[in-house]
Coordinates of N, CA and C in Angstrom, one line a residue:
M803 N 150.3 -154.7 -73.3 CA 149.2 -154.2 -72.5 C 149.0 -155.6 -71.6
P804 N 149.8 -155.5 -70.6 CA 150.1 -156.5 -69.5 C 148.5 -156.7 -68.8
Q805 N 148.0 -158.0 -68.6 CA 146.8 -158.0 -67.6 C 146.9 -159.3 -67.1
F806 N 146.2 -159.5 -65.6 CA 146.7 -160.6 -65.1 C 145.0 -160.7 -64.2
T807 N 144.6 -162.1 -64.0 CA 143.5 -162.3 -63.3 C 143.9 -163.4 -62.3
S808 N 143.5 -163.3 -61.1 CA 143.8 -164.5 -60.3 C 142.5 -164.6 -59.5
K809 N 142.0 -165.9 -59.1 CA 140.9 -166.5 -58.6 C 141.5 -167.4 -57.5
R810 N 140.9 -167.0 -55.8 CA 141.9 -167.7 -55.0 C 140.5 -168.1 -54.0
R811 N 140.2 -169.3 -53.7 CA 139.6 -169.7 -52.8 C 140.1 -170.0 -51.4
V812 N 139.8 -168.8 -50.2 CA 140.6 -168.9 -49.3 C 139.7 -169.3 -48.1
R813 N 140.5 -169.5 -46.9 CA 139.5 -170.1 -45.8 C 139.3 -168.9 -44.8
H814 N 138.7 -167.6 -45.1 CA 138.4 -166.6 -44.2 C 137.2 -166.1 -45.3
A815 N 136.4 -165.3 -44.2 CA 135.2 -164.6 -44.6 C 135.7 -163.6 -45.7
A816 N 134.5 -163.4 -46.5 CA 134.7 -162.3 -47.4 C 135.1 -161.0 -46.6
A817 N 134.0 -160.5 -45.9 CA 134.1 -159.4 -45.3 C 135.7 -159.1 -44.8
D818 N 136.4 -160.2 -43.9 CA 137.8 -160.0 -43.4 C 138.7 -159.9 -44.7
M819 N 138.4 -160.8 -45.7 CA 139.5 -160.5 -46.6 C 139.4 -158.8 -47.2
F820 N 137.9 -158.5 -47.6 CA 137.8 -156.7 -47.9 C 138.6 -156.1 -47.1
D821 N 138.3 -156.1 -45.5 CA 138.9 -155.5 -44.5 C 140.6 -155.5 -44.5
L822 N 141.1 -156.6 -45.0 CA 142.7 -156.7 -45.0 C 143.1 -155.9 -46.3
V823 N 142.4 -156.0 -47.2 CA 143.0 -155.4 -48.7 C 142.6 -154.0 -48.7
A824 N 141.6 -153.6 -48.0 CA 141.3 -152.2 -47.8 C 142.4 -151.4 -46.5
D825 N 143.1 -152.2 -46.0 CA 143.8 -151.6 -44.9 C 145.4 -151.5 -45.9
V826 N 145.2 -150.6 -46.5 CA 146.4 -150.0 -47.3 C 147.7 -149.7 -46.7
E827 N 147.4 -148.9 -45.6 CA 148.6 -148.5 -45.0 C 149.5 -149.7 -44.6
K828 N 149.1 -150.6 -44.3 CA 149.8 -151.8 -44.0 C 150.8 -152.6 -45.4
Y829 N 150.4 -152.4 -46.0 CA 150.9 -152.7 -47.6 C 152.4 -153.1 -47.5
P830 N 153.2 -152.3 -47.0 CA 154.6 -151.9 -47.0 C 155.0 -153.4 -46.4
Q831 N 154.4 -153.7 -45.6 CA 154.6 -155.1 -44.5 C 154.7 -156.1 -45.0
F832 N 154.2 -156.6 -46.3 CA 153.7 -157.8 -46.9 C 153.5 -157.8 -48.3
V833 N 153.1 -156.7 -49.2 CA 153.0 -156.7 -50.6 C 154.0 -156.8 -51.3
P834 N 154.4 -157.8 -52.4 CA 155.6 -157.6 -53.0 C 155.7 -156.4 -53.6
L835 N 157.1 -155.9 -53.6 CA 157.8 -154.6 -54.1 C 157.4 -153.4 -53.9
C836 N 156.4 -153.4 -52.6 CA 155.7 -152.1 -52.1 C 156.5 -151.8 -50.7
T837 N 157.5 -150.8 -51.0 CA 158.3 -150.0 -50.0 C 157.9 -149.1 -49.0
A838 N 156.5 -148.4 -49.7 CA 156.2 -147.2 -48.8 C 154.9 -146.9 -49.3
L839 N 153.7 -146.7 -48.6 CA 152.6 -146.1 -49.2 C 151.9 -145.0 -48.5
R840 N 151.5 -143.9 -48.6 CA 151.2 -143.1 -47.8 C 149.7 -142.5 -48.4
V841 N 148.6 -142.5 -47.6 CA 147.4 -141.8 -47.7 C 147.0 -140.5 -47.8
R842 N 146.7 -139.9 -49.0 CA 146.7 -138.5 -49.1 C 145.4 -138.0 -48.4
S843 N 144.2 -138.7 -48.8 CA 142.8 -138.5 -48.4 C 142.1 -139.7 -48.3
R844 N 141.2 -139.4 -47.2 CA 140.1 -140.6 -47.2 C 138.8 -140.0 -47.2
T845 N 138.1 -140.0 -48.1 CA 136.5 -139.6 -48.1 C 135.7 -140.3 -48.0
P846 N 134.7 -140.2 -47.1 CA 133.4 -141.1 -47.4 C 132.7 -140.5 -48.3
K847 N 132.0 -141.4 -48.9 CA 131.1 -140.8 -49.9 C 129.9 -142.2 -50.2
G848 N 128.8 -141.6 -49.6 CA 127.6 -142.5 -49.2 C 128.0 -143.8 -48.9
E849 N 127.7 -145.2 -49.6 CA 128.1 -146.4 -48.9 C 129.7 -146.7 -49.3
T850 N 130.5 -145.9 -49.9 CA 131.9 -146.0 -50.3 C 132.7 -145.1 -49.7
T851 N 133.9 -145.7 -49.4 CA 135.1 -144.7 -48.8 C 135.9 -144.5 -50.3
V852 N 136.2 -143.5 -50.5 CA 137.7 -143.3 -51.2 C 138.9 -142.8 -50.8
I853 N 139.7 -143.6 -51.3 CA 141.2 -143.3 -50.8 C 141.8 -142.7 -52.1
V854 N 142.8 -141.8 -51.8 CA 144.0 -141.3 -52.5 C 145.1 -141.4 -51.6
A855 N 145.8 -142.6 -52.5 CA 147.1 -143.1 -52.2 C 148.4 -142.9 -52.9
A856 N 149.5 -142.6 -52.3 CA 150.8 -143.0 -53.2 C 151.5 -144.1 -52.6
M857 N 151.8 -145.0 -53.7 CA 152.7 -146.2 -53.5 C 154.2 -146.2 -54.0
T858 N 154.8 -146.4 -53.3 CA 156.4 -146.6 -53.7 C 156.5 -148.2 -53.8
V859 N 157.0 -148.2 -55.2 CA 157.3 -149.6 -55.7 C 158.8 -149.8 -55.6
A860 N 159.8 -150.7 -55.4 CA 160.9 -150.7 -55.9 C 161.8 -152.2 -56.0
Y861 N 162.6 -152.1 -56.8 CA 163.3 -153.5 -57.3 C 164.9 -153.1 -57.5
K862 N 165.6 -153.6 -56.4 CA 167.1 -153.1 -56.7 C 167.1 -151.6 -56.6
V863 N 168.0 -151.0 -57.7 CA 168.1 -149.7 -57.8 C 167.1 -148.8 -58.1
I864 N 166.1 -149.5 -58.5 CA 164.6 -148.7 -59.3 C 163.7 -148.6 -58.2
S865 N 163.2 -147.3 -58.1 CA 162.4 -147.1 -57.3 C 161.3 -145.8 -58.1
Q866 N 159.9 -146.2 -58.0 CA 158.9 -145.4 -58.5 C 157.7 -145.1 -57.6
T867 N 157.1 -144.2 -57.6 CA 156.0 -143.6 -56.9 C 154.8 -143.6 -57.8
F868 N 153.7 -144.1 -57.6 CA 152.4 -143.6 -58.2 C 151.3 -143.5 -57.5
T869 N 150.3 -142.6 -58.0 CA 149.2 -142.2 -56.8 C 148.0 -142.8 -57.7
S870 N 147.2 -143.4 -56.9 CA 145.7 -144.1 -57.3 C 144.8 -143.4 -56.3
R871 N 143.5 -143.6 -57.3 CA 142.2 -143.4 -56.2 C 141.6 -144.9 -56.0
V872 N 141.7 -145.2 -54.8 CA 140.9 -146.2 -54.2 C 139.3 -146.5 -54.0
T873 N 138.4 -146.8 -54.3 CA 137.1 -146.8 -53.8 C 136.8 -148.1 -53.4
L874 N 136.5 -148.0 -52.1 CA 136.2 -149.2 -51.2 C 134.7 -149.3 -51.0
D875 N 134.0 -150.5 -51.7 CA 132.5 -150.7 -51.6 C 132.4 -151.9 -50.7
K876 N 132.2 -151.7 -49.5 CA 132.3 -152.7 -48.3 C 130.8 -153.3 -48.8
A877 N 129.6 -152.6 -48.9 CA 128.4 -153.2 -49.1 C 128.6 -154.5 -50.3
N878 N 129.6 -154.1 -51.4 CA 129.4 -154.9 -52.7 C 130.5 -155.7 -52.4
L879 N 131.3 -155.7 -51.5 CA 132.7 -156.3 -51.1 C 133.7 -156.2 -52.4
T880 N 133.5 -155.1 -53.1 CA 134.6 -154.7 -54.1 C 135.5 -153.4 -53.7
I881 N 136.7 -153.4 -54.4 CA 137.7 -152.8 -54.4 C 138.2 -152.0 -55.7
L882 N 137.6 -150.9 -56.1 CA 138.2 -150.2 -57.4 C 139.9 -149.7 -57.3
V883 N 140.7 -150.1 -58.0 CA 141.8 -148.9 -57.9 C 142.0 -148.3 -59.2
E884 N 142.0 -146.9 -59.4 CA 142.3 -146.3 -60.7 C 143.5 -145.0 -60.4
Y885 N 144.4 -145.3 -61.4 CA 145.5 -144.6 -61.8 C 145.4 -143.4 -61.7
L886 N 146.1 -142.4 -61.1 CA 146.0 -140.9 -61.2 C 147.3 -140.6 -61.7
D887 N 148.8 -140.8 -61.0 CA 149.7 -140.3 -61.7 C 150.9 -141.1 -61.2
G888 N 151.9 -141.1 -62.4 CA 153.3 -142.0 -62.0 C 153.7 -142.7 -63.2
P889 N 154.5 -144.0 -63.4 CA 155.2 -144.4 -64.4 C 154.5 -145.0 -65.3
F890 N 153.2 -145.2 -65.1 CA 152.0 -145.9 -65.9 C 151.2 -144.7 -66.7
S891 N 151.0 -145.6 -68.4 CA 150.1 -144.7 -69.1 C 148.5 -145.3 -68.8
R892 N 148.6 -146.4 -68.1 CA 147.2 -146.7 -67.7 C 147.8 -147.7 -66.4
L893 N 146.6 -148.0 -65.4 CA 146.9 -148.7 -64.6 C 145.3 -148.8 -64.0
Q894 N 144.6 -150.1 -63.9 CA 143.5 -150.4 -63.2 C 143.4 -151.6 -62.6
N895 N 143.1 -151.8 -61.3 CA 143.0 -153.1 -60.9 C 141.7 -153.1 -59.8
R896 N 141.0 -154.3 -59.6 CA 139.6 -154.5 -59.2 C 140.0 -155.8 -58.3
W897 N 139.5 -155.8 -56.9 CA 139.0 -156.9 -56.3 C 137.8 -157.1 -56.0
T898 N 137.5 -158.6 -56.1 CA 136.0 -158.9 -55.8 C 136.2 -160.0 -54.7
F899 N 135.1 -160.2 -53.8 CA 135.1 -160.8 -52.6 C 134.1 -161.5 -52.6
K900 N 133.7 -162.8 -52.9 CA 132.6 -163.6 -53.0 C 132.5 -164.7 -51.8
P901 N 131.6 -164.5 -50.8 CA 131.4 -165.7 -49.7 C 131.0 -166.9 -50.0
T902 N 131.8 -167.9 -49.6 CA 131.5 -169.5 -50.1 C 130.8 -169.9 -49.0
S903 N 131.1 -169.6 -47.9 CA 130.3 -170.1 -46.4 C 130.8 -168.8 -45.3
D904 N 130.5 -169.1 -44.4 CA 130.7 -168.5 -43.0 C 132.4 -167.7 -43.0
N905 N 133.2 -168.8 -43.2 CA 134.3 -168.9 -43.0 C 135.3 -168.9 -44.3
S906 N 134.8 -169.0 -45.5 CA 135.5 -169.0 -46.8 C 135.2 -167.9 -47.8
S907 N 135.8 -167.7 -48.8 CA 135.4 -167.0 -49.8 C 136.4 -167.3 -50.8
E908 N 135.9 -166.6 -52.1 CA 136.7 -166.5 -53.3 C 137.1 -165.2 -53.6
V909 N 138.4 -165.0 -53.7 CA 138.9 -163.7 -53.6 C 139.2 -163.6 -55.5
E910 N 139.0 -162.6 -55.8 CA 139.5 -162.3 -57.4 C 140.3 -161.0 -57.6
F911 N 141.4 -161.0 -58.0 CA 142.2 -160.0 -58.3 C 142.5 -159.9 -59.6
F912 N 142.0 -158.7 -60.1 CA 142.5 -158.2 -61.8 C 143.3 -156.9 -61.9
I913 N 144.2 -156.9 -62.9 CA 145.1 -156.1 -63.1 C 145.3 -155.9 -64.4
D914 N 145.1 -154.3 -65.3 CA 145.2 -154.3 -66.1 C 146.2 -153.0 -66.3
Y915 N 147.5 -153.0 -66.9 CA 148.7 -151.9 -67.0 C 149.4 -151.7 -68.2
E916 N 150.0 -150.6 -68.3 CA 150.9 -150.3 -69.3 C 151.9 -149.3 -68.5
F917 N 153.1 -149.7 -69.3 CA 154.0 -148.4 -68.8 C 153.9 -147.2 -69.7
K918 N 154.2 -146.1 -69.1 CA 154.4 -145.0 -70.2 C 155.8 -145.3 -71.0
S919 N 157.0 -145.6 -70.2 CA 158.2 -145.7 -71.1 C 158.6 -147.3 -71.3
R920 N 158.9 -147.2 -72.7 CA 158.9 -148.4 -72.9 C 160.4 -149.4 -72.4
T921 N 161.3 -148.5 -72.1 CA 162.5 -148.7 -71.5 C 162.2 -149.2 -70.4
F922 N 161.5 -148.6 -69.4 CA 161.0 -149.0 -67.9 C 160.3 -150.2 -68.2
A923 N 159.2 -150.4 -69.1 CA 158.4 -151.5 -69.5 C 159.4 -153.0 -69.4
M924 N 160.5 -152.8 -70.2 CA 161.7 -153.5 -70.4 C 162.2 -154.1 -69.3
L925 N 162.8 -153.1 -68.3 CA 163.4 -153.1 -67.1 C 162.4 -154.0 -66.0
M926 N 161.4 -153.5 -65.7 CA 160.4 -153.5 -64.7 C 159.3 -154.4 -65.2
G927 N 158.8 -154.7 -66.2 CA 157.9 -155.5 -66.7 C 157.7 -156.8 -66.1
A928 N 158.8 -157.5 -66.2 CA 158.9 -159.1 -66.1 C 158.8 -159.4 -64.5
M929 N 159.6 -158.2 -63.7 CA 159.2 -158.2 -62.5 C 157.8 -157.9 -62.1
F930 N 157.3 -156.6 -62.5 CA 155.8 -156.4 -62.0 C 154.9 -157.7 -62.2
D931 N 154.9 -158.4 -63.5 CA 154.2 -159.2 -63.7 C 154.4 -160.6 -62.7
T932 N 155.7 -160.8 -62.3 CA 155.8 -161.8 -60.9 C 155.4 -161.4 -59.9
A933 N 155.5 -160.1 -59.5 CA 155.0 -159.4 -58.5 C 153.2 -159.7 -58.4
F934 N 152.9 -159.2 -59.6 CA 151.4 -159.1 -59.6 C 150.9 -160.9 -59.1
R935 N 151.3 -161.7 -60.0 CA 151.1 -163.3 -59.4 C 151.2 -163.6 -58.4
K936 N 151.9 -162.7 -57.5 CA 152.0 -162.9 -55.9 C 151.4 -162.5 -54.9
F937 N 150.7 -161.6 -55.6 CA 149.8 -160.7 -54.8 C 148.5 -161.4 -54.0
S938 N 148.0 -162.1 -54.4 CA 146.9 -163.1 -54.2 C 147.6 -163.8 -52.8
A939 N 148.5 -164.8 -53.5 CA 149.0 -165.6 -51.9 C 149.2 -164.7 -50.9
A940 N 150.2 -163.6 -51.4 CA 150.7 -162.5 -50.0 C 149.4 -162.2 -49.1
F941 N 148.5 -161.8 -49.9 CA 147.1 -161.5 -49.4 C 146.6 -162.6 -48.3
E942 N 146.6 -163.8 -48.9 CA 146.3 -165.0 -48.0 C 147.1 -165.3 -46.7
K943 N 148.3 -165.2 -47.1 CA 149.5 -165.4 -46.5 C 149.2 -164.5 -44.7
R944 N 148.7 -163.1 -45.5 CA 148.8 -162.0 -44.5 C 147.2 -162.3 -43.8
A945 N 146.1 -162.8 -44.2 CA 144.8 -163.3 -43.7 C 145.3 -164.1 -42.6
D946 N 146.1 -165.3 -43.0 CA 146.4 -166.6 -42.4 C 147.0 -165.6 -40.4
E947 N 148.0 -165.1 -41.1 CA 148.7 -164.3 -40.1 C 147.7 -163.3 -39.0
V948 N 147.0 -162.3 -39.6 CA 146.1 -161.7 -38.8 C 144.8 -162.2 -38.4
Y949 N 144.2 -163.2 -38.9 CA 142.9 -163.7 -38.6 C 143.1 -165.5 -38.1
G950 N 144.1 -165.8 -38.1 CA 144.6 -167.1 -37.8 C 144.3 -168.1 -39.1
K951 N 145.1 -168.9 -39.2 CA 144.9 -170.3 -39.9 C 143.9 -171.1 -39.7
K952 N 142.7 -171.2 -40.8 CA 141.9 -172.0 -40.7 C 142.1 -172.9 -41.6
T953 N 141.0 -174.4 -40.9 CA 141.1 -175.5 -41.4 C 139.7 -175.7 -42.1
A954 N 139.8 -176.7 -43.0 CA 138.5 -177.0 -43.8 C 137.2 -177.5 -42.8

């Protein structure tokens, strides 16, 4: 039952980082292993927005698509991703964004997952673990590209 947590202090505002992670349609441009993402629905629910999206991840000749419900809570600067369908028996991840100043924040990424197939877990498990470890850095690099590299 792999889990991974990463906390990074970044030189971008918490709201900007939230917006960057919430822009799921752009993931194929910079997220490790993500080759496609299709938003199936986007529903405002009070203070939050709920997105149902199908993400395709691939490594060499192996490609899998899974569907998740993504709850965007801008007021609390959190994003919760809940697994709906695909190669996992369980997948949940959460992003939290905490302001540390006007132009910096702490970004926490947490993921907990398990593959349905032991064979698939053996084939892809190490690659997924490596990719998840690179997620936070990929988003920070993307923020530098979108918002400009900021100095302390």
